[in-house]
Short mmCIF file of C-alpha atoms and ligand atoms in Angstrom, two decimals:
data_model
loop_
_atom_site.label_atom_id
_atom_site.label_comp_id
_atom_site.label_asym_id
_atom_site.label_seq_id
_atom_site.Cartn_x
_atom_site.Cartn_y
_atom_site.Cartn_z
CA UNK A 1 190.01 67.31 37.72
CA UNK A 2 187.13 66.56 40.05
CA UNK A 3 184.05 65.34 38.67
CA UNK A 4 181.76 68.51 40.24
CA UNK A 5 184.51 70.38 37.75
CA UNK A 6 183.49 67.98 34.53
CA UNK A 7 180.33 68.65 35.45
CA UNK A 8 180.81 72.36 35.61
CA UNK A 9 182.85 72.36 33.05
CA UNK A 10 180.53 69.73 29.94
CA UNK A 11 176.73 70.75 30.58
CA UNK A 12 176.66 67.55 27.90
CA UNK A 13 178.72 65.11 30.57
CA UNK A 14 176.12 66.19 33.18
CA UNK A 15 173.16 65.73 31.24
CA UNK A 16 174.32 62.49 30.09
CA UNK A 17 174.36 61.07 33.97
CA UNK A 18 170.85 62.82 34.64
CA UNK A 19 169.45 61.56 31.53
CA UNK A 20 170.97 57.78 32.48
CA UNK A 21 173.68 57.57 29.57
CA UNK A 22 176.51 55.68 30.05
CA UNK A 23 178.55 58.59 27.75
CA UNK A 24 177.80 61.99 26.25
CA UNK A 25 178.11 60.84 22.81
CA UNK A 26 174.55 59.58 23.03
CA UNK A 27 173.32 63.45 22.04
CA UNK A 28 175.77 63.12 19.23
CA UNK A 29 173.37 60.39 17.80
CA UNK A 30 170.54 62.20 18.94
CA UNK A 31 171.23 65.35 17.43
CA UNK A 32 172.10 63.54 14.26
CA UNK A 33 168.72 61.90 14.36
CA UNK A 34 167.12 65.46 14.56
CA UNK A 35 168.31 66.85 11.69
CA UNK A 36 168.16 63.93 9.24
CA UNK A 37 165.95 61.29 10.98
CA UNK A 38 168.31 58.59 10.39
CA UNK A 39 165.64 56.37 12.72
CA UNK A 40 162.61 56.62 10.63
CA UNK A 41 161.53 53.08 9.23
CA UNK A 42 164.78 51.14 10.72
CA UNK A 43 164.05 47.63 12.04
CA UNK A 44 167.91 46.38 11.49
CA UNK A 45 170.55 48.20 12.82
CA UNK A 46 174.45 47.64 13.51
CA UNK A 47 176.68 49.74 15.71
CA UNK A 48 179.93 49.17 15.10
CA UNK A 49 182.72 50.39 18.25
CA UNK A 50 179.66 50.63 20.42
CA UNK A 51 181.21 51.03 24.24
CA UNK A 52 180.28 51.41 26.55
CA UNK A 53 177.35 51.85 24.82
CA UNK A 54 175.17 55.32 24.72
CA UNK A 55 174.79 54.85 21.06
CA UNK A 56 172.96 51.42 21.36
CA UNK A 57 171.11 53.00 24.34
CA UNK A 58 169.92 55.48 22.33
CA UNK A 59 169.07 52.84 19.44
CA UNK A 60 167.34 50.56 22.56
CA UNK A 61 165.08 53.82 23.78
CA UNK A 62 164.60 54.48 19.82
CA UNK A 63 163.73 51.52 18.49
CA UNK A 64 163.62 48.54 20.68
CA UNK A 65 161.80 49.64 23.77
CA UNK A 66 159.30 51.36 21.84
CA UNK A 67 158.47 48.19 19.67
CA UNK A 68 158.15 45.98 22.58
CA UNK A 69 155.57 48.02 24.01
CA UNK A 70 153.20 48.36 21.51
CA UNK A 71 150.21 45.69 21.80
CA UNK A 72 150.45 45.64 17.82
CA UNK A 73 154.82 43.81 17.96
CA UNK A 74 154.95 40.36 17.85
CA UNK A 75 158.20 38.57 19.13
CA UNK A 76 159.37 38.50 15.36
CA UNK A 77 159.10 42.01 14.69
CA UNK A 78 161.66 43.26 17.22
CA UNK A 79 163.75 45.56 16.27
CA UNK A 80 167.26 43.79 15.81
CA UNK A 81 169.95 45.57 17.11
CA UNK A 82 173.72 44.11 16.86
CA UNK A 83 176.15 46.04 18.41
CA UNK A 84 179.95 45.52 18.35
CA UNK A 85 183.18 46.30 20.13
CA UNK A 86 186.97 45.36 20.80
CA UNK A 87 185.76 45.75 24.43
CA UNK A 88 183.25 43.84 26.66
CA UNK A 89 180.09 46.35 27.82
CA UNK A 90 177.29 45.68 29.81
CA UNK A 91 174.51 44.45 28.64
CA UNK A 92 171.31 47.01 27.21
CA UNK A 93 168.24 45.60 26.06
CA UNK A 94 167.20 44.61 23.09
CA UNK A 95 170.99 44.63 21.75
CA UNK A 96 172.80 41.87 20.79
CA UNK A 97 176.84 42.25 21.91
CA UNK A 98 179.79 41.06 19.81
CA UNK A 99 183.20 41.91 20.86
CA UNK A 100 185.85 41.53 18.30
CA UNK A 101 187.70 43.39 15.84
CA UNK A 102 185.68 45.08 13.21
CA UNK A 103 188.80 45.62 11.30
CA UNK A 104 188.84 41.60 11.52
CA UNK A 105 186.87 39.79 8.35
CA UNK A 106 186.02 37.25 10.81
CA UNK A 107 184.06 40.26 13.08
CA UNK A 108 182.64 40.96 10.12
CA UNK A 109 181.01 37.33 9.41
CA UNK A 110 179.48 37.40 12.61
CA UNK A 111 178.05 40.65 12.17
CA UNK A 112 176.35 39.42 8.90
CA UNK A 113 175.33 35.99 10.16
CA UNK A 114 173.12 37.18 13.11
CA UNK A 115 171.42 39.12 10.20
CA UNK A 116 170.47 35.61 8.63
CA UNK A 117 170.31 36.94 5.19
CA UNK A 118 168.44 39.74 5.49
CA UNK A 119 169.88 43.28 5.04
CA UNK A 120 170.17 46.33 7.73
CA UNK A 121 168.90 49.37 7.61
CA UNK A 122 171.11 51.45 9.07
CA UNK A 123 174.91 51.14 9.72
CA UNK A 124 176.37 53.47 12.60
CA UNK A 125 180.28 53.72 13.46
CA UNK A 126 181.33 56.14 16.45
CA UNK A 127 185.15 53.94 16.34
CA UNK A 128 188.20 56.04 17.07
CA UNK A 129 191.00 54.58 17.84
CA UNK A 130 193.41 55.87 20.97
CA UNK A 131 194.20 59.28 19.53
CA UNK A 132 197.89 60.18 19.90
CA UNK A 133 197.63 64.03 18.74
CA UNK A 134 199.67 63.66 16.03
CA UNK A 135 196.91 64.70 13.45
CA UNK A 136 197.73 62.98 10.44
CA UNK A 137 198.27 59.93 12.34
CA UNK A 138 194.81 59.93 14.19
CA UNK A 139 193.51 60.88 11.01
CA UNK A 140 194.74 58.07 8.76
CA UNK A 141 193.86 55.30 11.82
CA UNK A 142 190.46 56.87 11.71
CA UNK A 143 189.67 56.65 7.88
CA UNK A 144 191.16 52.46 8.23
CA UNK A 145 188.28 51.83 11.08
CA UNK A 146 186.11 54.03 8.23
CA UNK A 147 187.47 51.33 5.42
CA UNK A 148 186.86 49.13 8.12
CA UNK A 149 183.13 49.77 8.64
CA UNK A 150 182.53 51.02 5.00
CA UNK A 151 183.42 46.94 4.39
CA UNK A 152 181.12 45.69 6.50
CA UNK A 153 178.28 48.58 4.99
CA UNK A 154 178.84 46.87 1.88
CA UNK A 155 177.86 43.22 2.90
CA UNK A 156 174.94 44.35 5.68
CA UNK A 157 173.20 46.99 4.45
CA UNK A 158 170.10 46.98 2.15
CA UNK A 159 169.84 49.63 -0.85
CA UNK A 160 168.70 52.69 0.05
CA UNK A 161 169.99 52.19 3.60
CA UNK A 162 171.75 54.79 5.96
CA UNK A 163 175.37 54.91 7.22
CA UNK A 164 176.66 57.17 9.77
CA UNK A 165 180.18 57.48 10.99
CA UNK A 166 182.52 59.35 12.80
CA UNK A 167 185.72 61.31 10.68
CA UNK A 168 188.69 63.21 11.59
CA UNK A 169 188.72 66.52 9.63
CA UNK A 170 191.54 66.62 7.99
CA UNK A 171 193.29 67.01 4.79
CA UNK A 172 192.12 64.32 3.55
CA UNK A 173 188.50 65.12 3.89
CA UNK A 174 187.87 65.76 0.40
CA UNK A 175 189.18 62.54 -0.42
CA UNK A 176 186.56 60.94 1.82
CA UNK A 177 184.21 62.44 0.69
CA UNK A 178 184.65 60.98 -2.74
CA UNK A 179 184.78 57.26 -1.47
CA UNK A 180 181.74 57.34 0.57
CA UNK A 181 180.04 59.22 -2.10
CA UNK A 182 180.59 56.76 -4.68
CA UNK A 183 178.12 54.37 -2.77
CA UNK A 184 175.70 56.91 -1.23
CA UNK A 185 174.07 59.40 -3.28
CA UNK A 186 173.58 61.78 -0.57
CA UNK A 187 176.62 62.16 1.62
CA UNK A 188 176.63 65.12 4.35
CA UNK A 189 179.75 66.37 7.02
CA UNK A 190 177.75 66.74 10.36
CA UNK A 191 178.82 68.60 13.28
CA UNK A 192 176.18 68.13 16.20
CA UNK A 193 176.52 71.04 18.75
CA UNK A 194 177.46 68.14 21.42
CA UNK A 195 180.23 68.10 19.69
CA UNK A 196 183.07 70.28 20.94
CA UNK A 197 184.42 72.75 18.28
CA UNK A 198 187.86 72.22 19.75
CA UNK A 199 187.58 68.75 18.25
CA UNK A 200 188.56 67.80 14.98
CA UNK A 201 185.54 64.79 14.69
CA UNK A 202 182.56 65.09 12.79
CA UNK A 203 180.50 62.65 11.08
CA UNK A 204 179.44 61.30 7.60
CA UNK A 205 175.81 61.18 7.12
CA UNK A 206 175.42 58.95 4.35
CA UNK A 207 172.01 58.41 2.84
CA UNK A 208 170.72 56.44 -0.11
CA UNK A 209 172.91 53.47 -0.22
CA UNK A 210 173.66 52.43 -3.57
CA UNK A 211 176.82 50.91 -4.96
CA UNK A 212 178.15 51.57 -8.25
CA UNK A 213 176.54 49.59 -11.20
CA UNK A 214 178.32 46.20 -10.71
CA UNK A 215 180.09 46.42 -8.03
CA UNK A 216 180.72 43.39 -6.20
CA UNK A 217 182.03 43.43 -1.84
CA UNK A 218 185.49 42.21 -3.04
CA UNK A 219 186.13 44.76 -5.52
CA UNK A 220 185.92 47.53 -2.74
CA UNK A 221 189.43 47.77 -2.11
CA UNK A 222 190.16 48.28 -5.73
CA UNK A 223 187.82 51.02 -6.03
CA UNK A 224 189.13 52.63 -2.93
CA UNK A 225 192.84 52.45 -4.04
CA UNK A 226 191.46 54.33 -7.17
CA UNK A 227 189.69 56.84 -5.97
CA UNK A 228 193.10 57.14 -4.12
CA UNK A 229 195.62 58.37 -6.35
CA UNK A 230 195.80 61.71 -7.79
CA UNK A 231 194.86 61.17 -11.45
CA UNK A 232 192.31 57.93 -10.40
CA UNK A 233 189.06 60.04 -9.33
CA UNK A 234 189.45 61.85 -12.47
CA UNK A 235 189.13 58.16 -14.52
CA UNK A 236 186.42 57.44 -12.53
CA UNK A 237 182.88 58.94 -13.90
CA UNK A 238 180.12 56.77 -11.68
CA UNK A 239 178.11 59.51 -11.02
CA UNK A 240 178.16 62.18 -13.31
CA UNK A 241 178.63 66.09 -11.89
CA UNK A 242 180.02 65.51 -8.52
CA UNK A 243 183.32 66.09 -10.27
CA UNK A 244 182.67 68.52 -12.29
CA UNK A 245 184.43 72.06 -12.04
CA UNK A 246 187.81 73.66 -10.99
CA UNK A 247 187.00 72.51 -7.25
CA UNK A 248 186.18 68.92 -8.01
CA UNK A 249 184.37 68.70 -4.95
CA UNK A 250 181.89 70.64 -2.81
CA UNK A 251 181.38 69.18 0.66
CA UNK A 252 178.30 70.05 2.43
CA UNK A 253 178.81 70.82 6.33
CA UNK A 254 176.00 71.23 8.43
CA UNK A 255 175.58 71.74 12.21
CA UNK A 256 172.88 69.53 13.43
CA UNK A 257 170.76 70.02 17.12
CA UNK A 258 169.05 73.01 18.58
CA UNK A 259 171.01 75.52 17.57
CA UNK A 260 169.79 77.64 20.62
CA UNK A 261 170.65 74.95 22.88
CA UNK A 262 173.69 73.76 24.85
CA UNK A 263 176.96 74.81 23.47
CA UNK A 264 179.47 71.88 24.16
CA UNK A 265 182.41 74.71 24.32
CA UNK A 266 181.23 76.47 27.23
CA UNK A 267 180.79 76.17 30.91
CA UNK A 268 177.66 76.46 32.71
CA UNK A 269 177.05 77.19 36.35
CA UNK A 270 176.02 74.08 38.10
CA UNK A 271 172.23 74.21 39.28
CA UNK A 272 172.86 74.41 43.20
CA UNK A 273 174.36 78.20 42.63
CA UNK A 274 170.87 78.75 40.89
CA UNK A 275 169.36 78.01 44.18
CA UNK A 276 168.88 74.84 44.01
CA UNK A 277 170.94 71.51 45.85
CA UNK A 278 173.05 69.81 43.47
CA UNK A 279 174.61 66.85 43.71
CA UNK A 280 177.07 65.12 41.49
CA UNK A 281 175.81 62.08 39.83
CA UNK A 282 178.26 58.81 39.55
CA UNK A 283 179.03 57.32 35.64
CA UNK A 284 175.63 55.25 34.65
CA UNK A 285 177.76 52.56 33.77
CA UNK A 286 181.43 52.34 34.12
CA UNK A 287 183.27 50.60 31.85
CA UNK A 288 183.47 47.10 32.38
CA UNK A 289 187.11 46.08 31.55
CA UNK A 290 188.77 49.77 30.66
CA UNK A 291 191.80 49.29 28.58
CA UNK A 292 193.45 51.78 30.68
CA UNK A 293 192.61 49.25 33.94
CA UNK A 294 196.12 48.15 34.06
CA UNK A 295 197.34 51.60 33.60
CA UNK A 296 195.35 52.78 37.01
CA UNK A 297 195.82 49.61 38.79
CA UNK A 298 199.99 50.26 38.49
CA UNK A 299 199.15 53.94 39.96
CA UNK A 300 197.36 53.02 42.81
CA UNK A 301 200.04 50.61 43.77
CA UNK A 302 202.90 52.95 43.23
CA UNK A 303 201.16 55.86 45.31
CA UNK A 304 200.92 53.16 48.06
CA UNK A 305 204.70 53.11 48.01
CA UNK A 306 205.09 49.75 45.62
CA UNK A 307 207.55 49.97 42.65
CA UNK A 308 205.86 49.80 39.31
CA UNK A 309 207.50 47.20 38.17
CA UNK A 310 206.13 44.72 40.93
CA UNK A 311 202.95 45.18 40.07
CA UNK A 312 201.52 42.42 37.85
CA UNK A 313 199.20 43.18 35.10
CA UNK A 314 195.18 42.40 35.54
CA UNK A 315 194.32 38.67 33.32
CA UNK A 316 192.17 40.94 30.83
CA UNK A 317 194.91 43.38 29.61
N1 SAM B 401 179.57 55.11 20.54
C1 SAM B 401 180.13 54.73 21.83
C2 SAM B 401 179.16 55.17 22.89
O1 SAM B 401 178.28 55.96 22.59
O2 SAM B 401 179.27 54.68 24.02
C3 SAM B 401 181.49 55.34 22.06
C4 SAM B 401 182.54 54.76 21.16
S1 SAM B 401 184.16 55.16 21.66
C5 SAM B 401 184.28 56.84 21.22
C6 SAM B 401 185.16 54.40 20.46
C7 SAM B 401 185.16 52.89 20.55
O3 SAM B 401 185.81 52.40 19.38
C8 SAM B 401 185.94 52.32 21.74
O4 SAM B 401 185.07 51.63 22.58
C9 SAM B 401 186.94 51.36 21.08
O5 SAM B 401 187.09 50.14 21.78
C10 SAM B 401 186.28 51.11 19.73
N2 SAM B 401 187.19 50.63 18.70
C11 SAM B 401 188.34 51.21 18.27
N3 SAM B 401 188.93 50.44 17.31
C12 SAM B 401 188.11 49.36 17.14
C13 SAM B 401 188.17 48.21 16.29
N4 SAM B 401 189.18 48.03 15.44
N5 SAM B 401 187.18 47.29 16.37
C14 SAM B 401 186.16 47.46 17.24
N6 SAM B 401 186.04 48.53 18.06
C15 SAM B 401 187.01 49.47 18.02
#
């Protein structure tokens, strides 16, 4: 598929080149933003699985660009944005790169030490790993980068702070739901009209951190394995009515963005047969070491008549 036919095809994949971001998830964020203002008051932020990067762009343009250009910011007051990522991306301003792991403990130390004690304020996770279609195996990979992230939410952010991340719907939603909202009292499904209704993802919004009386980091995996078994969420009563009832659990769903605006299902005619010259715009910023680079790099060589197996892999693969 050409990309004058993506472009056709994703009014959001066009607007994200015009606009100068590097992927159309940034109006995911955006839209999210809209509908709860997850950006009001932040001054700490982490974004976990960030590349290539729109997200921290959007968190730069937010928060960080804005702050350094008011006379009032001093050097101190900067916004601090750390993102991370198993891959390299190019830099952004204002954001501070890590690339490791995050289901790593030692990603996670790194995350917390640029913090230098203090807490975030908001916690964002777009991570999905390389989805294979098999549903309830993307799904379960998904809710370990969740685990994943949800760790790290417990040693960054501050009390009352913000989480957002990306789920699979699935069976196991419910479930889900009852982990994340043992630590956030407000916890909301969102499904941001960028985001195609073909696809399975939405995200958490979780509001209002605040773990359960006494809870300490390490005991997170015990309270997780809990919540996990059939008869466990029943023994559990940390906040009183949100089991309640014969269906245990009422998830609230909520589309988020201009309703009226751009539906990410459909196609839209490309602005030169309005009238108007259009040309197609190149990525804002490719990915800087693709984990599919070895992948195209044994195409090209085997359309130019080499055998695959001759070609050697690239150093970063
Ligand atoms: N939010 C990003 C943006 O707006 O550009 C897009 C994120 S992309 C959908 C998912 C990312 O999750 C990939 O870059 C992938 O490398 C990352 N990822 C998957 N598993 C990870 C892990 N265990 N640790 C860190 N990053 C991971």
């Amino acid at each position: 598929m050409g990309k004058a036919s993506k472009d056709k095809r994703d009014i959001y994949y066009r607007k994200a080149k015009e606009e100068g971001w590097r992927a159309r998830s940034a109006f995911k964020l955006l839209q999210i933003d809209q509908e709860f203002n997850i950006f009001h008051g932040v001054k700490r932020v982490v974004d976990l699985c960030a590349a290539p990067g729109s997200w921290s762009q959007v968190l730069s343009r937010n928060l960080y660009v804005p702050a350094k250009q008011s006379p009032d910011c001093k050097e101190g007051d900067l916004p601090l944005i750390v993102a991370i990522d198993l891959q390299p991306m190019a830099p952004i301003e204002g954001v501070i790169q890590v690339q490791g792991d995050i289901t790593n403990a030692r990603t996670a130390e790194v995350v917390i030490r640029h913090f230098d004690g203090c807490k975030a304020d908001l916690v964002v996770c777009d991570g999905a790993p390389d989805v294979t279609g098999l549903h309830d195996m993307d799904e379960f990979v998904q809710s370990q980068l969740i685990l994943a992230a949800l760790t790290i939410v417990t040693h960054v952010l501050k009390v009352g702070g913000k989480f957002v991340a990306k789920i699979f719907r699935g069976k196991d939603t419910s479930l889900l739901y009852c982990q994340l909202k043992l630590f956030f009292s407000q916890v909301t499904f969102a499904k941001p009209k960028s985001s195609r209704n073909s696809s399975i993802e939405a995200f958490a919004v979780c509001e209002n951190y605040s773990p359960p009386e006494g809870f300490k980091e390490e005991d997170l995996y015990h309270l997780l394995e809990k919540v996990g078994t059939p008869s466990g969420a029943d023994d559990l009563d940390c906040r009183s009515g949100w089991l309640e009832g014969p269906n245990k659990v009422y998830i609230p769903f909520l589309a988020c963005g201009d309703l009226s605006g751009y539906d990410s299902d459909r196609s839209y005619p490309l602005p030169s047969t309005e009238g108007g010259s259009y040309r197609s715009l190149d990525p804002v910023q490719p990915p800087i070491a693709p984990p599919y680079k070895t992948a195209l790099e044994m195409k090209k060589a085997s359309s130019h008549g080499a055998s695959a197996d001759t070609v050697r892999p690239s150093a970063d693969s």
